[in-house]
Each structure stands twice: as C-alpha cells, then as structure tokens.
Coordinates of C-alpha atoms and ligand atoms in Angstrom, one line a residue:
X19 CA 119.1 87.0 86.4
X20 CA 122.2 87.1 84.7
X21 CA 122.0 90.2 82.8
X22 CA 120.2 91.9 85.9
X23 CA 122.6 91.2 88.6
X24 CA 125.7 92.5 86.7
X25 CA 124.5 96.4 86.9
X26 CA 124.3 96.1 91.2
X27 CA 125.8 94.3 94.1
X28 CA 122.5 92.9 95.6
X29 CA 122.9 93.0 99.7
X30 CA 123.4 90.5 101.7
X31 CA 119.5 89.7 102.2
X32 CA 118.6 89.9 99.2
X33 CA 121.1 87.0 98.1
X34 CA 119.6 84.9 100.6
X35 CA 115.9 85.6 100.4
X36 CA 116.5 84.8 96.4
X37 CA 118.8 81.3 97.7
X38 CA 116.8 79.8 100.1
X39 CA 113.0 78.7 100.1
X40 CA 111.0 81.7 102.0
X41 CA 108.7 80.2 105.1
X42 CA 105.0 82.0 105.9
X43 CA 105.0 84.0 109.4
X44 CA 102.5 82.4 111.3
X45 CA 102.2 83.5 115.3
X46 CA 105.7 84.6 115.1
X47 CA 107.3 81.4 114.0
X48 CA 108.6 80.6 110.1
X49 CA 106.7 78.1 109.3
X50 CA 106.5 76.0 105.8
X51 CA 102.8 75.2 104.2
X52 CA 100.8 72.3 105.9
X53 CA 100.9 71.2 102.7
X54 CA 104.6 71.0 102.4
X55 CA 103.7 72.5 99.3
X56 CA 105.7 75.0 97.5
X57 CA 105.0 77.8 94.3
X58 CA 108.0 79.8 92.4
X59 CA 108.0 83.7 91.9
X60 CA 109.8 84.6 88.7
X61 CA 112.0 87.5 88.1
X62 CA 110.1 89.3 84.8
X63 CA 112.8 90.5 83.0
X64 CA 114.2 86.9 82.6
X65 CA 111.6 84.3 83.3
X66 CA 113.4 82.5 85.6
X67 CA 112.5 81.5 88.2
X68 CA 113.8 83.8 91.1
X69 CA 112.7 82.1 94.5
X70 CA 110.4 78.8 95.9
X71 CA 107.9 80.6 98.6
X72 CA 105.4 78.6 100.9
X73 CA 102.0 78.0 99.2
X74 CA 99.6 78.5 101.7
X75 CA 96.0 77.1 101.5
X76 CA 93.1 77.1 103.4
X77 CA 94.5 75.1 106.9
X78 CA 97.5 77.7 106.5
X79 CA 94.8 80.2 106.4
X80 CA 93.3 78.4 109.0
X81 CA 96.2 78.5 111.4
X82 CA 96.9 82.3 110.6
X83 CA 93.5 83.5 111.6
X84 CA 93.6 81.6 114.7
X85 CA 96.6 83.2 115.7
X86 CA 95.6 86.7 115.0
X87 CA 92.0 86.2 116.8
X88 CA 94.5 85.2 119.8
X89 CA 96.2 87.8 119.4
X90 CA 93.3 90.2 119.4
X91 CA 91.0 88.6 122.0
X92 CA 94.1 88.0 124.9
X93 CA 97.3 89.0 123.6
X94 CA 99.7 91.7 124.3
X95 CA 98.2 93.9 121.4
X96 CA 94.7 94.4 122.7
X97 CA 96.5 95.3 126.4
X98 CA 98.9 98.1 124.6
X99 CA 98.3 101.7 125.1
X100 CA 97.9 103.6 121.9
X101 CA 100.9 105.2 122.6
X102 CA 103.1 102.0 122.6
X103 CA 101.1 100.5 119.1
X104 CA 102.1 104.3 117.8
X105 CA 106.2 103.4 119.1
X106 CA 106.2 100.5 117.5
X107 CA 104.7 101.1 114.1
X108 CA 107.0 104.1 114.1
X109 CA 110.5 101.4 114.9
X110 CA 108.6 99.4 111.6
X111 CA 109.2 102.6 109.6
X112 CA 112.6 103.1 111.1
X113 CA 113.8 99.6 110.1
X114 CA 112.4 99.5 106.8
X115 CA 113.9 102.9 105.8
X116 CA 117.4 102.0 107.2
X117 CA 116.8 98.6 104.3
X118 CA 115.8 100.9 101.9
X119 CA 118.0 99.8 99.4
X120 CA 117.5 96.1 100.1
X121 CA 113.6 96.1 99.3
X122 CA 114.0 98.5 96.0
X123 CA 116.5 95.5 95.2
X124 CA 113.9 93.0 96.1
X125 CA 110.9 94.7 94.4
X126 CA 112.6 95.5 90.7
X127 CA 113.9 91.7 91.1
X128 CA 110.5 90.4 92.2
X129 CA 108.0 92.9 90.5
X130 CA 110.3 93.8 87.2
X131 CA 110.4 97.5 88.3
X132 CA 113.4 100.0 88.0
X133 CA 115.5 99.9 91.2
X134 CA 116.1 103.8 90.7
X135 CA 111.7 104.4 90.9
X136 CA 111.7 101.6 94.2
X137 CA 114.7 103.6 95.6
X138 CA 112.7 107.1 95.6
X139 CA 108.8 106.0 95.4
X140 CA 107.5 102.4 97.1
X141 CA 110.1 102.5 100.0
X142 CA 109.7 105.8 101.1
X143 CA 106.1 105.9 100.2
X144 CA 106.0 102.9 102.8
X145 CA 107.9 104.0 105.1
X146 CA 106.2 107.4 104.9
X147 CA 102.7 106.1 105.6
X148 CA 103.9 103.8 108.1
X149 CA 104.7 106.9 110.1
X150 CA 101.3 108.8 109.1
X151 CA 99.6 106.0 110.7
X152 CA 101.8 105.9 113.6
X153 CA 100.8 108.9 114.5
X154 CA 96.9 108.6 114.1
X155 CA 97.2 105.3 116.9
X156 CA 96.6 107.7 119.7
X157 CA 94.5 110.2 117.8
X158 CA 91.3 107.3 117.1
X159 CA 88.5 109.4 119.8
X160 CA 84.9 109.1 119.9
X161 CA 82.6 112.1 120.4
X162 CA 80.2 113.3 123.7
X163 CA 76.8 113.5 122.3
X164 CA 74.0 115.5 123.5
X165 CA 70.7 113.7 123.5
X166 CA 67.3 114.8 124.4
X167 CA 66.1 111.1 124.9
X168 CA 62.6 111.8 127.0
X169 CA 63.7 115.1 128.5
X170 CA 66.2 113.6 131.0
X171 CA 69.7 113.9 130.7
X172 CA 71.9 111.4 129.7
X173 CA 75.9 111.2 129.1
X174 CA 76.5 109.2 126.3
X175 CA 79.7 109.1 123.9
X176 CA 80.7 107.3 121.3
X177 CA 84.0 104.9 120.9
X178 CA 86.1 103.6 118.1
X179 CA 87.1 100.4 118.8
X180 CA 88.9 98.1 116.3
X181 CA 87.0 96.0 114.1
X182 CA 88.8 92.7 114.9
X183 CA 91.0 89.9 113.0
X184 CA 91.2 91.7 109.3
X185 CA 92.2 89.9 106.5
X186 CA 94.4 91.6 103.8
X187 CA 94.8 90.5 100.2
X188 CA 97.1 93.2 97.9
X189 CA 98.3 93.0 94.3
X190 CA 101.4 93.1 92.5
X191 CA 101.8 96.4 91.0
X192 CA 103.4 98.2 94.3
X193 CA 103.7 95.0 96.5
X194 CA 105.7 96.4 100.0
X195 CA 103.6 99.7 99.8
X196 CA 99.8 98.2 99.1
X197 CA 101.3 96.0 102.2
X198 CA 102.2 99.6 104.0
X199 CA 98.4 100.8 102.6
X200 CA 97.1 97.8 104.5
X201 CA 98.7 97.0 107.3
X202 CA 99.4 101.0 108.3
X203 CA 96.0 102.1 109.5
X204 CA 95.1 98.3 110.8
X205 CA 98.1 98.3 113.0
X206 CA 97.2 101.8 114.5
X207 CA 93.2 101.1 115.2
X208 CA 94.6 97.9 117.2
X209 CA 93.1 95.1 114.8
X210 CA 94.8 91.6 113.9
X211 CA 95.9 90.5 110.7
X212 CA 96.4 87.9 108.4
X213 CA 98.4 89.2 105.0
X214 CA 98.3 87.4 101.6
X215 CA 100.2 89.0 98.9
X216 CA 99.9 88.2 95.7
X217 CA 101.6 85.2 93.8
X218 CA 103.8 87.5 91.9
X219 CA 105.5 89.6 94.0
X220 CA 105.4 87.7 97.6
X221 CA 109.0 88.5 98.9
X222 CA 108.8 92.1 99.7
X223 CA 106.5 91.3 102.3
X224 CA 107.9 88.0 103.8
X225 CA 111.0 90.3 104.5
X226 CA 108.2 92.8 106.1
X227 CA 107.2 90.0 107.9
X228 CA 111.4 90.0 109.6
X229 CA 111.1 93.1 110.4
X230 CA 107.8 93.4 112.2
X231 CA 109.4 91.2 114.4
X232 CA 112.6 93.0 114.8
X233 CA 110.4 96.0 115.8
X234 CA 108.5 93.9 118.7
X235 CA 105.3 93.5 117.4
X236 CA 103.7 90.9 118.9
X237 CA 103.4 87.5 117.8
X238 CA 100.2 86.5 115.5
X239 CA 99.7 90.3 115.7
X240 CA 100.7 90.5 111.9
X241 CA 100.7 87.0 109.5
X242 CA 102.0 86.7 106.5
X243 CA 100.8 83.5 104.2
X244 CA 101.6 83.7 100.7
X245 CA 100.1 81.9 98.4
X246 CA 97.7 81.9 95.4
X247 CA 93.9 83.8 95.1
X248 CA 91.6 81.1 94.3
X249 CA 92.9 78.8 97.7
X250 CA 94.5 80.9 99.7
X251 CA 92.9 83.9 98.8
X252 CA 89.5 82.5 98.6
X253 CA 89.9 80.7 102.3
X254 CA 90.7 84.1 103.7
X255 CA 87.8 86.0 102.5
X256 CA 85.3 83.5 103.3
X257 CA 87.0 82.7 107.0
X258 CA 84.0 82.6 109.5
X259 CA 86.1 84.1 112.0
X260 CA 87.5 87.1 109.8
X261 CA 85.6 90.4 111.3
X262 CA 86.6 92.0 107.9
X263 CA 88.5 91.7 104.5
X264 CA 90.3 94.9 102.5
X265 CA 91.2 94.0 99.2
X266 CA 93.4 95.4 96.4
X267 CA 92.9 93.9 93.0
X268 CA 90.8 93.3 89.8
X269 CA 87.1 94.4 89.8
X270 CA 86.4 91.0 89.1
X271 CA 87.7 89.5 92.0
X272 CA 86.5 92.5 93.8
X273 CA 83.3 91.1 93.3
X274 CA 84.4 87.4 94.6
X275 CA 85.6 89.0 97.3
X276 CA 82.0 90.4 98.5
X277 CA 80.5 86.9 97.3
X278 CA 82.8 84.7 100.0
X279 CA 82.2 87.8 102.5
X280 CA 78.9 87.4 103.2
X281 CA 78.9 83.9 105.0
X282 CA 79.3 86.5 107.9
X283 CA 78.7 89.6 106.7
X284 CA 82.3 90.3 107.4
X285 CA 83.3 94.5 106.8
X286 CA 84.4 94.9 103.4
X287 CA 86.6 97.5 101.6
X288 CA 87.8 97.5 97.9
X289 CA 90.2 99.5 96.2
X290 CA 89.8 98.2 92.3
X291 CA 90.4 99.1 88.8
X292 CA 90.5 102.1 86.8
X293 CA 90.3 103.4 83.4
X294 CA 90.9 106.9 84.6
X295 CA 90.7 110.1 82.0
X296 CA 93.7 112.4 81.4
X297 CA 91.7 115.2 79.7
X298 CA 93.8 117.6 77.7
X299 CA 92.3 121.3 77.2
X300 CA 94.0 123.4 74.1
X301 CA 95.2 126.3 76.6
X302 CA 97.2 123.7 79.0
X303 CA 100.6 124.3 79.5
X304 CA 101.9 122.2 76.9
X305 CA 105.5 121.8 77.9
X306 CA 104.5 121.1 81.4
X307 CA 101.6 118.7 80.1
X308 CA 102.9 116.6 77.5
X309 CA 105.2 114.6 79.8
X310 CA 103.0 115.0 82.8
X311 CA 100.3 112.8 80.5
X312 CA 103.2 110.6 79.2
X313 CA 104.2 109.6 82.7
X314 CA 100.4 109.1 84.1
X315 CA 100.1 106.0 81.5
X316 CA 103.4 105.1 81.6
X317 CA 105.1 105.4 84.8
X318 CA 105.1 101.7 86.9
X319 CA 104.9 100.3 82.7
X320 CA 100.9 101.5 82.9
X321 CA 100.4 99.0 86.1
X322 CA 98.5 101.5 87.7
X323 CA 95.1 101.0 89.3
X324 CA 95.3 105.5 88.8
X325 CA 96.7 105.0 85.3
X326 CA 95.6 107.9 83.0
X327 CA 95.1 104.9 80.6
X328 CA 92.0 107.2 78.3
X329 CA 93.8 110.4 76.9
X330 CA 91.1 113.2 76.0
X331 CA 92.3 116.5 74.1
X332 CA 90.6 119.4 72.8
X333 CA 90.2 118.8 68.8
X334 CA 92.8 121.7 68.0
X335 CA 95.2 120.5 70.1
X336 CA 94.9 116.9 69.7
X337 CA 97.6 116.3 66.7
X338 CA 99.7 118.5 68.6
X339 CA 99.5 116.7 72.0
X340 CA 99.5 113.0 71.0
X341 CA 102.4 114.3 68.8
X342 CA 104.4 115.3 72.0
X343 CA 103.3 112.5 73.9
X344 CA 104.2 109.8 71.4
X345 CA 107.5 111.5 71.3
X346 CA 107.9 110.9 74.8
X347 CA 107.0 107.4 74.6
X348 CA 109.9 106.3 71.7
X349 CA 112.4 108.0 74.6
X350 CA 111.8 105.9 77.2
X351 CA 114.4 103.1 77.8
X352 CA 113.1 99.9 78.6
X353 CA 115.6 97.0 80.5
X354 CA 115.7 95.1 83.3
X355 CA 114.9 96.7 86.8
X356 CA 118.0 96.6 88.2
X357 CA 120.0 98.1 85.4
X358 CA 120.5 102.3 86.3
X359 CA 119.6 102.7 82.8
X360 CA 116.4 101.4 82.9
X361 CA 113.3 103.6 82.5
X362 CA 110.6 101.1 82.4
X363 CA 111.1 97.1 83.0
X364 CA 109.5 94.3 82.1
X365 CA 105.7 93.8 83.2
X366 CA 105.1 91.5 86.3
X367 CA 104.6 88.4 84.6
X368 CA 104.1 86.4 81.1
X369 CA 100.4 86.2 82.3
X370 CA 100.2 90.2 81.4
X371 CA 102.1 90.3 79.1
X372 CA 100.1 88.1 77.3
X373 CA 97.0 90.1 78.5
X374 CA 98.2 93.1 77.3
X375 CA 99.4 92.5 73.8
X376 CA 95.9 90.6 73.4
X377 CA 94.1 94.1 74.2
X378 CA 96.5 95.5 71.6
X379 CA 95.2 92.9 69.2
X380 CA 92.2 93.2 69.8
X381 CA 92.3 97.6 69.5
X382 CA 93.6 97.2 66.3
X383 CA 91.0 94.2 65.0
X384 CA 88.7 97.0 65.4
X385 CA 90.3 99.7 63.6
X386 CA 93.0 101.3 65.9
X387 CA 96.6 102.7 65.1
X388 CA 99.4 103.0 67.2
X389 CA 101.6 106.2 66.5
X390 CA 104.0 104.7 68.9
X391 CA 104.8 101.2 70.0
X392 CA 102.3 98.4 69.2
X393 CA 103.6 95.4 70.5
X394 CA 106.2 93.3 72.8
X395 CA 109.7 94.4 72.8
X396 CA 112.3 91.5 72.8
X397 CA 111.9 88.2 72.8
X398 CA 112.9 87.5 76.9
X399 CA 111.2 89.1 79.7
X400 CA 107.6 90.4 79.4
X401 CA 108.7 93.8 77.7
X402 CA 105.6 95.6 76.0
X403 CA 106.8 98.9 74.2
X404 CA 104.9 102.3 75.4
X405 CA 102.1 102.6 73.2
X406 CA 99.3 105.4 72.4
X407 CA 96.5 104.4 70.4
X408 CA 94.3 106.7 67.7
X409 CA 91.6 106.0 65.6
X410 CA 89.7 105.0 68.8
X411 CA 86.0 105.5 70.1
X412 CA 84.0 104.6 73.1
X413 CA 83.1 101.7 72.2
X414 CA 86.0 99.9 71.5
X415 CA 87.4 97.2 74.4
X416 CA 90.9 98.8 74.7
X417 CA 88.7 102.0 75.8
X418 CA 86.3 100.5 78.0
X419 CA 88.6 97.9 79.6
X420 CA 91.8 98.3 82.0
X421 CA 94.2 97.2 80.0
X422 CA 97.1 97.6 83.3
X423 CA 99.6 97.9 80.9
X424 CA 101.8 101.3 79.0
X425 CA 99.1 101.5 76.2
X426 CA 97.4 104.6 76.5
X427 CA 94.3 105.3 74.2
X428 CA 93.4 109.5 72.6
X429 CA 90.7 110.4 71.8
X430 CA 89.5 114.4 70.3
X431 CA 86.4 116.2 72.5
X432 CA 84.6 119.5 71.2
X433 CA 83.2 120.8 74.7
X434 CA 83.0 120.5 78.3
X435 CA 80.0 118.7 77.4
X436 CA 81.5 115.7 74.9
X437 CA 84.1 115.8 76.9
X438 CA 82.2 115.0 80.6
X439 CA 80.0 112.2 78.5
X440 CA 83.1 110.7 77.2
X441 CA 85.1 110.7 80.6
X442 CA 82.5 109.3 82.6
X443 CA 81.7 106.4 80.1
X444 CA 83.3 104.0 81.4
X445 CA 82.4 101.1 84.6
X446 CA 84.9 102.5 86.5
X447 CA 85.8 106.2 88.7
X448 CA 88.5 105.9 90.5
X449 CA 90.8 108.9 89.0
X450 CA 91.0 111.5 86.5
X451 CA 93.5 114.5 85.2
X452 CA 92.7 117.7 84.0
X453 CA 95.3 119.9 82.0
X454 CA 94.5 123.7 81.5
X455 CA 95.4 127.3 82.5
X456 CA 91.5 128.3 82.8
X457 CA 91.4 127.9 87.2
X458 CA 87.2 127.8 86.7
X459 CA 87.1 125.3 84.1
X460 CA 89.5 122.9 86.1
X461 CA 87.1 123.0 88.7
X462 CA 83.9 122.9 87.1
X463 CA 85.2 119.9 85.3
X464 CA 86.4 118.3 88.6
X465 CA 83.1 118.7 89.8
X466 CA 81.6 116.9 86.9
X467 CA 84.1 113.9 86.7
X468 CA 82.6 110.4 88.7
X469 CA 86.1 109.5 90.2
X470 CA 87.8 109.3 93.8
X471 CA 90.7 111.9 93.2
X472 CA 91.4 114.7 90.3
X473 CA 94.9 116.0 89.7
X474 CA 94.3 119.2 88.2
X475 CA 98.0 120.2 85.9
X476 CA 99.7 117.2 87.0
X477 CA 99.2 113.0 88.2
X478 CA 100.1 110.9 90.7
X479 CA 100.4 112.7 93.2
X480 CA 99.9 110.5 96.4
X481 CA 100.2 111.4 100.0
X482 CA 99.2 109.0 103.5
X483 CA 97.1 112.4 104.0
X484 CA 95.2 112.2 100.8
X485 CA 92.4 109.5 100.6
X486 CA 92.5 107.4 97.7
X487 CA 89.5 105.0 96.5
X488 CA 87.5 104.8 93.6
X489 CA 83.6 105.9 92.3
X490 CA 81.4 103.0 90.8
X491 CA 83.0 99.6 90.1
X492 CA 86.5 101.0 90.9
X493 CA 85.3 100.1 95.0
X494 CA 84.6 100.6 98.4
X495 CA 85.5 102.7 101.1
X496 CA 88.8 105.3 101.2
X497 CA 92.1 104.4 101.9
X498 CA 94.4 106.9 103.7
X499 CA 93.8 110.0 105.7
X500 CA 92.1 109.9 108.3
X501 CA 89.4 108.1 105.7
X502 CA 90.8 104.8 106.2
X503 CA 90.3 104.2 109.6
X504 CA 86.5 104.1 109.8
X505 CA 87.3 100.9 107.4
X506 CA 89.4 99.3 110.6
X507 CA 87.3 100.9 113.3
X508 CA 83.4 100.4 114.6
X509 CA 81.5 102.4 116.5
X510 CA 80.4 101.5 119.7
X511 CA 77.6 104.2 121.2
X512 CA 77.2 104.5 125.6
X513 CA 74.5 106.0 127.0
X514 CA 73.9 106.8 130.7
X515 CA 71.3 109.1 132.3
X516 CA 72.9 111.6 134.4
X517 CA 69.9 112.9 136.9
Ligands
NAP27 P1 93.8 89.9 91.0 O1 93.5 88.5 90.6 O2 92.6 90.8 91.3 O3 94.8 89.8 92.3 C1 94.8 90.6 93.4 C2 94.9 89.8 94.6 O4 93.8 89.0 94.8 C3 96.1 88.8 94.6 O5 96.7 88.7 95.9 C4 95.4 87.6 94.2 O6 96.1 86.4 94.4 C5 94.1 87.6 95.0 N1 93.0 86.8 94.4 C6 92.9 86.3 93.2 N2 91.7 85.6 93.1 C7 91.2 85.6 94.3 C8 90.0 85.0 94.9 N3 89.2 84.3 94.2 N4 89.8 85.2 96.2 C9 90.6 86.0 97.0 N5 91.7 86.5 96.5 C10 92.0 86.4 95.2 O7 94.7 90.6 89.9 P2 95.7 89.9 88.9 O8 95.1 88.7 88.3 O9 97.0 89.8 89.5 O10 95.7 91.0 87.7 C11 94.6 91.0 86.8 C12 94.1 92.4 86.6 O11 93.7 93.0 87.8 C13 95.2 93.4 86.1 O12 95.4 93.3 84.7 C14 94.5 94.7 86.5 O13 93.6 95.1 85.5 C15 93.9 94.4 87.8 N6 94.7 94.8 88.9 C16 94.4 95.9 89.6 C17 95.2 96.4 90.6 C18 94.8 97.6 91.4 O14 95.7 98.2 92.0 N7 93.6 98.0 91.5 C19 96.3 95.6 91.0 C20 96.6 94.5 90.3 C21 95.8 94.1 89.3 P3 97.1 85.8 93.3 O15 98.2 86.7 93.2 O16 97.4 84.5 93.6 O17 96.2 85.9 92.0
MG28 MG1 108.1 87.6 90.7

C-alpha cells in the first residue's frame, strides 16, 4: 500500500477497517465465522494483502437467514408504517453521503478503482438511489378491480406485499452501489435480507453494514456475511427458507444460481453479463463520439457488465474512428486508485488479470492486432493497458466472450442490415450505443438491437429512475425504476361480493 497511501490521508475508518479483522453483521451483532475461519481481500494495485474479513459458510448463512425470517415474520420491520421504512432508508442515504470520502477511499483501496471516479460516481450513485427508493416505500399500491364474476358484484383489489427473506449476492465491479442496487428497493417493499458481497471487494459493505445500524434499522433486518461463492454463496441460494435470491454476476453462475433455486422454487432475478455493441455510423459527431466510445470500454478499466466492449463503425469511417479512439486509449494514465493522477487503476484482482491477458492471447492466436495496448502494464498490481483490437470477426472468442476487462474489439459494417446481424450475434443483450446525427436511423436501430437499454450519442448513462437489465443470457427481471420492485413484491388478489 505503500505507494498508494502517500498521495491521501486515509480517514480515520478507513485506517481501522484496513488494521483490524472485519466481523459479519448477523441480527445486529459483529460476529466472527462459526468457523473461526478467516479469508484476505487484497488491495490490486499492490497485491498485498489489505484486510482479514470473516469467511462465512453455510451455518453462517444458516444463522443470517434465521435472523432475517425473524425479522420479517415478528420484528419491528413488518410492524413499521411505510412512511417510517421511507425515514430510515432516507437517514441510510444521509449517513453514507456525509462518509462520502471514506468509502471512495475504501473502494479504490479495496476494488483498485480511482478515488477521484468513487468520489463523483459509486457514492453518490448510492446514495442517490438509496433516496429513489426511499421515496417509492409509501408509493408500493395495489389496484381496485372490476370483475364481472357471475353477474354479481364483487370488490376485489389487489396488494403488493413483500416477497419475504431475500438473499443478495453482488459482484466486484461497483461493490457499495450493486449493494445500494440491492438492498434499495428490498428495504422499501419491507423484505428481509441476507447480503454476500463478493470475495474481492467485501469492505465497502461491512462498513454499510455500521451504518444501517447507526440509521436504526432494525436488527436481522439487513445481514451482511461475507465470504466466498461456491460455500457461502452457494448455501444462500439454495437456503430452504430464502423466499427469493437477486444476483449480480457471471452468466455462468447466473445459471448455478437458478440450479440451487429450485429446491423451492425461490423468486429469482439476474442481472449478468454483456458484450454490448457501440455502433459507430459515418455522420456521428465525431468529436463528441470518439471519446464517448473510448470511455464506454474503458471507463471502471472495461469492468462493466454495460461495457461497449464490441466497437461497430461504418466502413468509411472506420480508420478514422478507431484512429481517434486508440488515440484516446495511449492518453489515459494508469496508477494506483488512490493517486489524483490516476485515470484507470489496476483490475480487481490477479485472477482477471490473468483472465484478461489470456483473452488477449487468445485474440491474437487467431489473427488479431492491437493498434493500442496489447498486454499487462508493470510488473506489480494487475495493470492491463487499454486496448482496441482489429483484424477481428464474429467468430473469434475475444468477440463472442465478455472479456470484463479495457480491451475493446472494431469491427467495419456496410448497412443497417450487417450491422443489426452483427450486433445481435452474440449470447448476450444487455446494452448497446448508437452514434449518429440521422434522429430516424437512431431509432430504427434501437428498435432492432436485442438489449435492455440503448444510449443513443452517448453511454452510461444510469439513473435509480431508469431500469437496467439485460435481453437473453444477460438475465432476469429489471432493476431500478419502479421496475425493480415487482422483483421484491408479490401480488396478493381479494375478492368480496358486494350485494
Ligand atoms: P462471479 O463468480 O459471477 O461472482 C459474482 C458473485 O457471485 C460473487 O459474490 C461471488 O462470490 C458469487 N458466487 C460465485 N460462485 C457462486 C455460486 N456457485 N453460488 C452463489 N454465488 C456465487 O463473478 P467473478 O468470478 O467475480 O467474475 C468472473 C466474470 O464474471 C467476470 O470476468 C465478468 O465477466 C463477470 N462479471 C459480471 C458482473 C456484472 O456486473 N454483470 C460483475 C462481476 C463479474 P465470490 O466473490 O466469492 O466469487
Ligand atoms: Mg480487494
């Protein structure tokens, strides 16, 4: 951490969440695992190891579950009006934006991110949808129905109650905002839950965990066990006595994830991967486009679910475009997160970086050229350079496969028609950007793309308003907007004649 720490005084909590071993929140207490069993998180831009955390397994699981079905069934949570849930989800959003500076310092130490992107995007983006959600807690109605049910008249309504004890399993990419994402729109339908972050990144929301207290949520209302997939994971997906499971991750484990579900048919919602399009037409606004493409693929170093990972330009502009785009790739200055200088950091762990160089490999074993970048950078840390690929075609791996990583692959199309076979050649649909000044062709080619959102002349743009989800093998269900809380709600129909 040496190099890191030098650029910023780290607050006080910081210092000690990175000193001490971090506990699991179970029913309000800080427990350690049943196991006694601990796992290290690393900070990426060194290697070493940053903090011991708790390693939860399957009684810790076990525990966490019971205390959120107490919760649920008799606690304090289930008795609260709306309008109090609403308060205190609102006094979560509060505290977390007056530690602002403490989790960006937290996430770019645990995740390898720039302090200056956590500052202005993942702690306002949480805080942000903490307070969308707030405000949905009193706005969750039913409908009156009319029904012509043998010609008599009945009342009958409908309800949306919460769906139960949820259990939440998030990724590494944006770890205190997929936690926001999650726990958000649970918190305001009145469900339970039991947390898992991932194995990278699991201080951000141990340190959530403090403050959900501090704001007077109940106890076993929201747990926190950290831990790894396949025990922890695993245990909480499969839990008899989980009503449902949302899941942020790999399409692969997406599809574990529906596996261990159906011991009880438990709800199920997936937000998965992507290999999204950034399509490139030869009238776009070219200034405006060439770094709007460069930072879809490269903002968060490419580990994006959204990441505009599969460049498509119109054959007369193509030199021109990956031209500029490459340009803007050799600019960017990679470091370690915490250093102001720092553009992009390392990725999360020596696990992707592995991964990702491999996909480069494996792109150039079958013919690809990188105008830019093309391999690690340094020799500590898991840096990977910005890279765009040429000399690529659909069938090749690092086109078909998320690489979650700054390698972006272009590829020339003739017509709408090439184009909308190219872009939609893939497993996946869960975004896509189109570039051009023509107003009809943007939409006729939003209409035409399989994926969840379309940015049309610019990316990434993300709001608690918006839904987000993905097409295809990229998942289940929406999150955000008002979307997201049929996922944490069921419907309960009453019916009662009237005459
Ligand atoms: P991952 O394995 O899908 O991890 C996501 C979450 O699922 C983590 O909390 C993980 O725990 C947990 N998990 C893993 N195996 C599990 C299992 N059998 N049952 C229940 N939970 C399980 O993703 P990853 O291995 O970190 O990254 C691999 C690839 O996934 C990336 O390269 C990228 O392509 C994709 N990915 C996508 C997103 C996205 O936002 N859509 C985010 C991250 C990664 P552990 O942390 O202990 O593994
Ligand atoms: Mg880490």
């Amino acid at each position: 951490m040496a190099t890191a720490t030098q650029a910023v005084r780290l607050e006080d909590n910081v210092t000690r969440f990175v000193s001490q071993t971090r506990k699991m929140l179970i029913n309000g207490k800080w427990v350690e695992a049943a196991s006694g069993k601990t796992f290290p998180t690393y900070n990426p831009a060194t290697g070493e190891i940053l903090a011991q955390v708790a390693e939860g397994d399957r009684e810790d699981i076990n525990r966490a579950v019971a205390a959120a079905r107490a919760a649920f069934e008799s606690g304090p949570w289930s008795k609260m009006t709306p309008s109090e849930r609403g308060r205190l989800i609102w006094k979560l959003a509060d505290l977390i934006e007056k530690h602002t500076e403490e989790f960006a310092q937290i996430e770019s130490l645990d995740n390898g991110k720039p302090l200056t992107i956590a500052r202005i995007a993942d702690v306002p983006g949480t805080v942000d949808m903490f307070r969308y959600m707030a405000g949905w807690a009193t706005k969750i109605e039913g409908n009156t129905i009319p029904i012509s049910a043998f010609g008599a008249k009945y009342l009958a309504y409908t309800l949306r109650e919460p769906v139960g004890v949820v259990g939440q399993i998030i990724p590494w990419n944006f770890p205190l905002m997929m936690a926001s994402w999650k726990l958000g729109p649970a918190l305001a339908a009145g469900c339970c839950v039991v947390l898992k972050p991932a194995e990278q990144t699991p201080l951000s929301a141990l340190r959530l965990g403090e403050l959900i207290q501090e704001a007077g949520i109940p106890d076993g209302v929201v747990n926190v066990v950290p831990g790894y997939g396949e025990t922890a994971g695993a245990a909480l997906a499969a839990h008899p006595d989980v009503d449902k499971v949302a899941f942020t991750g790999s399409t692969e484990v997406g599809k574990l994830i529906v596996q261990a579900a159906a011991g009880n048919l438990k709800k199920v919602s997936l937000e998965l991967g992507g290999k999204s399009p950034d399509i490139v037409f030869q009238d776009a606004d070219l200034p405006a486009t060439v770094p709007g493409v460069s930072s879809a693929i490269f903002f968060n170093h490419g580990q994006c679910c959204c990441a505009g990972s599969r460049l498509y330009v119109e054959e007369k502009a193509f030199d021109k475009v990956v031209e500029g785009v490459s340009a803007e790739a050799s600019k960017i200055h990679l470091g370690p997160g915490l250093d102001p200088a720092t553009e992009m950091g390392p990725l999360v762990s020596e696990e992707q970086l592995k991964r990702v160089t491999g996909y480069l490999e494996a792109g150039f074993k079958e013919g690809a050229k990188a105008t830019v970048g093309g391999s690690r950078h340094g020799d500590k840390g898991y840096f990977v350079k910005p890279t765009v690929l040429v000399n690529t075609n659909q069938k090749m791996k690092v086109v078909q496969e998320e690489i979650f990583g700054p390698v972006v692959t272009a590829i020339p199309f003739r017509d709408v028609d090439d184009l909308i076979a190219k872009a939609n050649n893939t497993v996946y649909g869960l975004a896509a950007g189109v570039w051009t000044k023509d107003i009809t062709k943007a939409h006729q080619v939003a209409s035409k793309l399989r994926a969840g959102t379309v940015w049309i002349n610019t990316y990434n743009i993300f709001d608690p308003a918006l839904p987000f989800g993905g097409y295809k093998q990229s998942g289940w269900g929406r999150e955000m907007g008002h979307e997201v809380l049929e996922l944490y709600t069921e419907v309960k129909s009453v019916c009662l004649p009237i005459s």
